[in-house]
């Protein structure tokens, strides 16, 4: 019980950190997303090793990592999946599409619920079924009005849900798995940055110290919530994580409308409204269980 409660708190904190990430990326408008991804991968490994030292967690030996080849392979897969989701997210928030990022992560909990049902055999409640149907209607309404799928939002939401599912099959501890995910892709990122530098096309490496530090800073500011998210997945259910996910897009939505001045037209209002309604159904349904759990952990007199 205590472990699940801690997992819920860790998940909530990770989503709050993700929700305010657009504030950081406003210093990098129209950023080169390829370089951002490459430098994030490169600097994530030393950042993670520093975190392990600060938390006094032993750095696993190479032989111990190689002993579990299935987890190693799943880490590689998780790293690729996270890179796709993170690439779409970063492009959105550096190119004036914070609302698209918000929609993507409003959709994500519903993808997570569906994946939990099909792969982890978690049973969907009536409220969750209603939420999935309302989300489909919300996306369908946007397609009908705009004449195209919100691809950016769908890529972010679906790939991040798959990432969460993948983490359930990795036996390494949370910090180790996040480190390995970045380490596997780091050689490719290094090769890309070296090629970019010698071809004269690099922005991060040729635009001064401040720009480079902002690009490199993408590692710690994105790794921090990822660490808390990974810790949460080991302590709570994927369904609960999926439901708590909407903390992040809610913050991004507020930033997009009230701080960044993005247009929120009638089509988006109806689409978001349908998705929000589904999330409200899920939240209301979950409240009695949350109160029962809270009562159960209170000391008796």
CSV table of C-alpha atoms in Angstrom, one decimal:
chain,number,residue,atom,x,y,z
A,1,UNK,CA,0.0,0.0,0.0
A,2,UNK,CA,2.7,2.4,1.0
A,3,UNK,CA,4.7,1.5,-2.2
A,4,UNK,CA,1.7,2.2,-4.4
A,5,UNK,CA,1.1,5.5,-2.7
A,6,UNK,CA,4.7,6.5,-3.2
A,7,UNK,CA,4.4,5.5,-6.8
A,8,UNK,CA,1.4,7.7,-7.3
A,9,UNK,CA,3.2,10.7,-5.8
A,10,UNK,CA,6.3,10.1,-7.9
A,11,UNK,CA,4.2,9.9,-11.0
A,12,UNK,CA,2.4,13.2,-10.2
A,13,UNK,CA,5.7,15.0,-9.6
A,14,UNK,CA,7.2,13.7,-12.9
A,15,UNK,CA,4.1,15.0,-14.8
A,16,UNK,CA,4.4,18.4,-13.1
A,17,UNK,CA,8.0,18.7,-14.2
A,18,UNK,CA,7.1,17.7,-17.7
A,19,UNK,CA,4.2,20.1,-17.7
A,20,UNK,CA,6.4,23.1,-17.2
A,21,UNK,CA,9.1,22.1,-19.7
A,22,UNK,CA,7.8,24.5,-22.3
A,23,UNK,CA,9.1,27.3,-20.1
A,24,UNK,CA,12.7,26.0,-20.7
A,25,UNK,CA,12.4,25.6,-24.4
A,26,UNK,CA,11.1,29.1,-25.0
A,27,UNK,CA,14.8,30.0,-24.8
A,28,UNK,CA,15.3,27.9,-27.9
A,29,UNK,CA,12.7,29.0,-30.5
A,30,UNK,CA,12.9,27.2,-33.9
A,31,UNK,CA,15.6,25.0,-32.4
A,32,UNK,CA,17.3,22.2,-34.5
A,33,UNK,CA,15.4,19.3,-33.0
A,34,UNK,CA,17.9,16.7,-34.4
A,35,UNK,CA,20.7,18.4,-32.5
A,36,UNK,CA,18.5,18.7,-29.4
A,37,UNK,CA,17.8,15.0,-29.4
A,38,UNK,CA,21.5,14.0,-30.1
A,39,UNK,CA,22.9,16.2,-27.3
A,40,UNK,CA,20.2,15.1,-24.9
A,41,UNK,CA,21.2,11.5,-25.4
A,42,UNK,CA,24.9,12.3,-25.1
A,43,UNK,CA,24.6,14.3,-21.9
A,44,UNK,CA,22.0,12.0,-20.3
A,45,UNK,CA,24.5,9.3,-19.6
A,46,UNK,CA,26.9,11.4,-17.4
A,47,UNK,CA,23.9,13.1,-15.8
A,48,UNK,CA,22.4,9.7,-14.8
A,49,UNK,CA,25.8,8.5,-13.5
A,50,UNK,CA,26.0,11.6,-11.3
A,51,UNK,CA,22.5,11.0,-10.1
A,52,UNK,CA,23.4,7.4,-9.1
A,53,UNK,CA,26.5,8.7,-7.2
A,54,UNK,CA,24.4,11.3,-5.4
A,55,UNK,CA,21.8,8.8,-4.5
A,56,UNK,CA,24.5,6.3,-3.4
A,57,UNK,CA,23.2,3.7,-5.8
A,58,UNK,CA,25.8,1.2,-7.0
A,59,UNK,CA,26.6,1.6,-10.7
A,60,UNK,CA,25.9,-1.9,-12.2
A,61,UNK,CA,28.8,-3.9,-13.7
A,62,UNK,CA,28.7,-4.5,-17.5
A,63,UNK,CA,28.6,-8.2,-16.9
A,64,UNK,CA,25.5,-7.9,-14.8
A,65,UNK,CA,23.8,-5.8,-17.5
A,66,UNK,CA,24.7,-8.3,-20.2
A,67,UNK,CA,23.5,-11.2,-18.1
A,68,UNK,CA,19.9,-10.1,-18.7
A,69,UNK,CA,19.8,-9.8,-22.5
A,70,UNK,CA,16.0,-9.5,-22.7
A,71,UNK,CA,16.0,-6.4,-20.4
A,72,UNK,CA,18.9,-5.0,-22.4
A,73,UNK,CA,17.1,-5.4,-25.7
A,74,UNK,CA,13.9,-3.9,-24.2
A,75,UNK,CA,16.0,-0.9,-23.0
A,76,UNK,CA,17.2,-0.4,-26.6
A,77,UNK,CA,13.6,-0.5,-27.8
A,78,UNK,CA,12.5,1.8,-25.0
A,79,UNK,CA,15.2,4.3,-25.9
A,80,UNK,CA,14.1,4.4,-29.5
A,81,UNK,CA,10.4,4.8,-28.6
A,82,UNK,CA,11.2,7.6,-26.1
A,83,UNK,CA,13.3,9.3,-28.7
A,84,UNK,CA,10.5,9.4,-31.2
A,85,UNK,CA,8.0,10.7,-28.6
A,86,UNK,CA,10.5,13.2,-27.2
A,87,UNK,CA,11.4,14.4,-30.8
A,88,UNK,CA,7.8,15.2,-31.6
A,89,UNK,CA,7.3,16.9,-28.2
A,90,UNK,CA,10.4,19.0,-28.6
A,91,UNK,CA,9.5,20.1,-32.1
A,92,UNK,CA,6.1,21.1,-31.0
A,93,UNK,CA,7.2,23.3,-28.0
A,94,UNK,CA,10.0,24.9,-30.0
A,95,UNK,CA,7.8,25.7,-33.0
A,96,UNK,CA,4.8,27.3,-31.3
A,97,UNK,CA,2.7,24.1,-31.1
A,98,UNK,CA,2.4,23.7,-27.3
A,99,UNK,CA,-1.3,23.0,-27.7
A,100,UNK,CA,-0.5,20.1,-30.0
A,101,UNK,CA,1.9,18.8,-27.3
A,102,UNK,CA,-0.9,19.3,-24.7
A,103,UNK,CA,-3.4,17.3,-26.9
A,104,UNK,CA,-0.9,14.6,-27.4
A,105,UNK,CA,-0.5,14.0,-23.7
A,106,UNK,CA,-4.2,14.3,-23.0
A,107,UNK,CA,-4.6,11.4,-25.5
A,108,UNK,CA,-1.7,9.4,-23.9
A,109,UNK,CA,-3.6,8.2,-20.8
A,110,UNK,CA,-6.2,6.6,-23.1
A,111,UNK,CA,-3.5,4.8,-25.1
A,112,UNK,CA,-2.0,3.7,-21.8
A,113,UNK,CA,-5.3,2.3,-20.6
A,114,UNK,CA,-5.8,0.4,-23.9
A,115,UNK,CA,-2.3,-1.0,-23.8
A,116,UNK,CA,-2.8,-2.1,-20.2
A,117,UNK,CA,-5.9,-3.9,-21.2
A,118,UNK,CA,-4.4,-5.8,-24.2
A,119,UNK,CA,-0.9,-6.6,-22.9
A,120,UNK,CA,-1.2,-6.6,-19.1
A,121,UNK,CA,-4.8,-7.9,-18.9
A,122,UNK,CA,-5.9,-5.0,-16.8
A,123,UNK,CA,-9.7,-4.8,-16.9
A,124,UNK,CA,-11.3,-1.6,-18.2
A,125,UNK,CA,-14.1,-0.1,-16.1
A,126,UNK,CA,-17.2,1.5,-17.6
A,127,UNK,CA,-15.7,5.0,-17.0
A,128,UNK,CA,-12.5,4.1,-18.8
A,129,UNK,CA,-14.5,2.7,-21.8
A,130,UNK,CA,-16.5,5.9,-22.0
A,131,UNK,CA,-13.2,7.9,-21.8
A,132,UNK,CA,-11.7,6.0,-24.7
A,133,UNK,CA,-14.9,6.5,-26.8
A,134,UNK,CA,-15.0,10.2,-26.0
A,135,UNK,CA,-11.3,10.6,-27.0
A,136,UNK,CA,-12.0,8.9,-30.3
A,137,UNK,CA,-14.9,11.3,-30.9
A,138,UNK,CA,-12.7,14.3,-30.0
A,139,UNK,CA,-10.0,13.3,-32.4
A,140,UNK,CA,-12.6,12.4,-35.0
A,141,UNK,CA,-14.1,15.9,-34.7
A,142,UNK,CA,-10.7,17.5,-35.3
A,143,UNK,CA,-10.2,15.4,-38.4
A,144,UNK,CA,-13.6,16.3,-39.7
A,145,UNK,CA,-13.1,20.1,-39.1
A,146,UNK,CA,-9.5,20.4,-40.2
A,147,UNK,CA,-9.4,17.6,-42.8
A,148,UNK,CA,-6.3,15.9,-41.4
A,149,UNK,CA,-5.3,13.8,-38.4
A,150,UNK,CA,-3.4,15.6,-35.6
A,151,UNK,CA,-0.3,13.5,-36.4
A,152,UNK,CA,2.0,15.3,-34.0
A,153,UNK,CA,-0.3,14.8,-31.0
A,154,UNK,CA,-1.0,11.1,-31.9
A,155,UNK,CA,2.7,10.3,-32.3
A,156,UNK,CA,3.5,11.9,-28.9
A,157,UNK,CA,0.6,10.2,-27.1
A,158,UNK,CA,0.9,6.7,-28.6
A,159,UNK,CA,4.7,6.4,-28.4
A,160,UNK,CA,4.9,7.6,-24.8
A,161,UNK,CA,2.2,5.0,-23.9
A,162,UNK,CA,4.3,2.3,-25.6
A,163,UNK,CA,7.3,3.5,-23.6
A,164,UNK,CA,5.5,3.1,-20.3
A,165,UNK,CA,4.4,-0.4,-21.3
A,166,UNK,CA,7.9,-1.4,-22.3
A,167,UNK,CA,9.3,-0.4,-18.9
A,168,UNK,CA,7.1,-3.0,-17.4
A,169,UNK,CA,9.2,-5.7,-19.1
A,170,UNK,CA,12.6,-4.3,-18.0
A,171,UNK,CA,14.1,-6.0,-14.8
A,172,UNK,CA,16.8,-3.4,-14.2
A,173,UNK,CA,16.1,-0.8,-11.6
A,174,UNK,CA,14.7,2.5,-12.7
A,175,UNK,CA,17.9,4.5,-12.8
A,176,UNK,CA,19.9,1.8,-14.5
A,177,UNK,CA,17.3,1.3,-17.2
A,178,UNK,CA,17.1,5.0,-18.1
A,179,UNK,CA,20.9,5.2,-18.2
A,180,UNK,CA,21.1,2.2,-20.5
A,181,UNK,CA,18.4,3.5,-22.8
A,182,UNK,CA,20.5,6.6,-23.5
A,183,UNK,CA,23.8,4.8,-23.5
A,184,UNK,CA,22.7,2.4,-26.3
A,185,UNK,CA,21.8,5.4,-28.6
A,186,UNK,CA,24.7,7.6,-27.6
A,187,UNK,CA,27.2,6.3,-30.2
A,188,UNK,CA,24.7,7.1,-33.0
A,189,UNK,CA,24.2,10.6,-31.5
A,190,UNK,CA,28.0,11.2,-31.3
A,191,UNK,CA,28.5,10.1,-34.9
A,192,UNK,CA,25.7,12.5,-36.0
A,193,UNK,CA,27.1,15.5,-34.1
A,194,UNK,CA,30.7,14.9,-35.4
A,195,UNK,CA,29.3,14.7,-39.0
A,196,UNK,CA,27.2,17.8,-38.4
A,197,UNK,CA,30.2,19.8,-37.0
A,198,UNK,CA,32.6,19.0,-39.9
A,199,UNK,CA,29.9,19.7,-42.4
A,200,UNK,CA,29.4,23.1,-40.9
A,201,UNK,CA,25.7,22.7,-40.3
A,202,UNK,CA,25.7,22.5,-36.5
A,203,UNK,CA,23.8,25.2,-34.6
A,204,UNK,CA,24.6,24.1,-31.1
A,205,UNK,CA,28.4,23.8,-31.6
A,206,UNK,CA,28.9,27.0,-33.6
A,207,UNK,CA,26.5,29.6,-32.1
A,208,UNK,CA,28.4,30.4,-28.8
A,209,UNK,CA,28.6,29.0,-25.3
A,210,UNK,CA,25.1,30.1,-24.2
A,211,UNK,CA,23.4,28.3,-27.1
A,212,UNK,CA,25.4,25.2,-26.5
A,213,UNK,CA,24.6,25.1,-22.8
A,214,UNK,CA,20.9,25.5,-23.6
A,215,UNK,CA,21.0,22.6,-26.0
A,216,UNK,CA,23.1,20.4,-23.6
A,217,UNK,CA,20.8,21.4,-20.7
A,218,UNK,CA,18.0,19.5,-22.4
A,219,UNK,CA,19.5,16.4,-20.8
A,220,UNK,CA,19.1,17.2,-17.1
A,221,UNK,CA,15.8,19.0,-17.5
A,222,UNK,CA,14.2,16.0,-19.4
A,223,UNK,CA,16.0,13.3,-17.5
A,224,UNK,CA,14.7,14.5,-14.1
A,225,UNK,CA,11.0,13.8,-14.8
A,226,UNK,CA,11.9,10.6,-16.6
A,227,UNK,CA,13.7,9.3,-13.5
A,228,UNK,CA,10.6,10.0,-11.3
A,229,UNK,CA,8.4,8.5,-14.0
A,230,UNK,CA,10.5,5.3,-14.1
A,231,UNK,CA,10.5,5.0,-10.3
A,232,UNK,CA,6.7,5.4,-10.3
A,233,UNK,CA,6.2,2.6,-12.9
A,234,UNK,CA,7.9,0.1,-10.5
A,235,UNK,CA,5.5,1.1,-7.7
A,236,UNK,CA,2.1,1.5,-9.2
A,237,UNK,CA,-0.2,0.3,-12.0
A,238,UNK,CA,0.1,1.4,-15.6
A,239,UNK,CA,-3.6,2.3,-15.5
A,240,UNK,CA,-3.1,4.7,-12.5
A,241,UNK,CA,-0.1,6.2,-14.3
A,242,UNK,CA,-2.2,6.7,-17.4
A,243,UNK,CA,-4.9,8.5,-15.4
A,244,UNK,CA,-2.5,10.8,-13.7
A,245,UNK,CA,-0.9,11.7,-17.0
A,246,UNK,CA,-3.3,14.5,-17.6
A,247,UNK,CA,-1.5,16.7,-15.0
A,248,UNK,CA,1.2,17.4,-17.6
A,249,UNK,CA,-1.0,18.4,-20.6
A,250,UNK,CA,-3.2,20.5,-18.3
A,251,UNK,CA,-0.1,22.6,-17.3
A,252,UNK,CA,1.0,22.8,-20.9
A,253,UNK,CA,-2.5,23.8,-22.0
A,254,UNK,CA,-2.6,26.7,-19.5
A,255,UNK,CA,0.9,27.8,-20.6
A,256,UNK,CA,-0.1,27.7,-24.3
A,257,UNK,CA,-3.3,29.8,-23.8
A,258,UNK,CA,-2.3,32.3,-21.1
A,259,UNK,CA,1.4,32.7,-21.6
A,260,UNK,CA,2.3,31.9,-25.2
A,261,UNK,CA,-0.9,33.2,-26.7
A,262,UNK,CA,-1.7,30.2,-29.0
A,263,UNK,CA,-5.1,30.2,-30.7
A,264,UNK,CA,-7.8,28.1,-29.0
A,265,UNK,CA,-10.6,28.0,-31.5
A,266,UNK,CA,-14.1,26.3,-31.3
A,267,UNK,CA,-12.9,23.1,-33.0
A,268,UNK,CA,-10.1,22.6,-30.4
A,269,UNK,CA,-12.5,23.6,-27.6
A,270,UNK,CA,-14.9,20.8,-28.6
A,271,UNK,CA,-12.2,18.2,-29.2
A,272,UNK,CA,-10.4,19.0,-25.9
A,273,UNK,CA,-13.8,19.1,-24.1
A,274,UNK,CA,-14.7,15.6,-25.2
A,275,UNK,CA,-11.3,14.3,-24.0
A,276,UNK,CA,-11.6,16.2,-20.7
A,277,UNK,CA,-15.1,14.8,-20.1
A,278,UNK,CA,-13.7,11.3,-20.4
A,279,UNK,CA,-10.9,12.0,-18.0
A,280,UNK,CA,-13.5,13.5,-15.5
A,281,UNK,CA,-15.5,10.3,-15.7
A,282,UNK,CA,-12.3,8.3,-14.9
A,283,UNK,CA,-11.4,10.6,-12.0
A,284,UNK,CA,-14.8,10.6,-10.4
A,285,UNK,CA,-14.9,6.8,-10.6
A,286,UNK,CA,-11.4,6.5,-9.0
A,287,UNK,CA,-12.2,8.9,-6.1
A,288,UNK,CA,-14.0,6.4,-3.8
A,289,UNK,CA,-11.1,3.9,-4.1
A,290,UNK,CA,-8.6,6.7,-3.3
A,291,UNK,CA,-10.5,7.6,-0.2
A,292,UNK,CA,-10.8,4.0,0.9
A,293,UNK,CA,-7.1,3.6,0.5
A,294,UNK,CA,-6.4,6.8,2.4
A,295,UNK,CA,-8.7,5.6,5.3
A,296,UNK,CA,-7.0,2.2,5.3
A,297,UNK,CA,-3.5,3.7,5.9
A,298,UNK,CA,-4.6,6.0,8.7
A,299,UNK,CA,-3.6,4.7,12.2
A,300,UNK,CA,-6.4,3.3,14.3
A,301,UNK,CA,-7.3,4.6,17.7
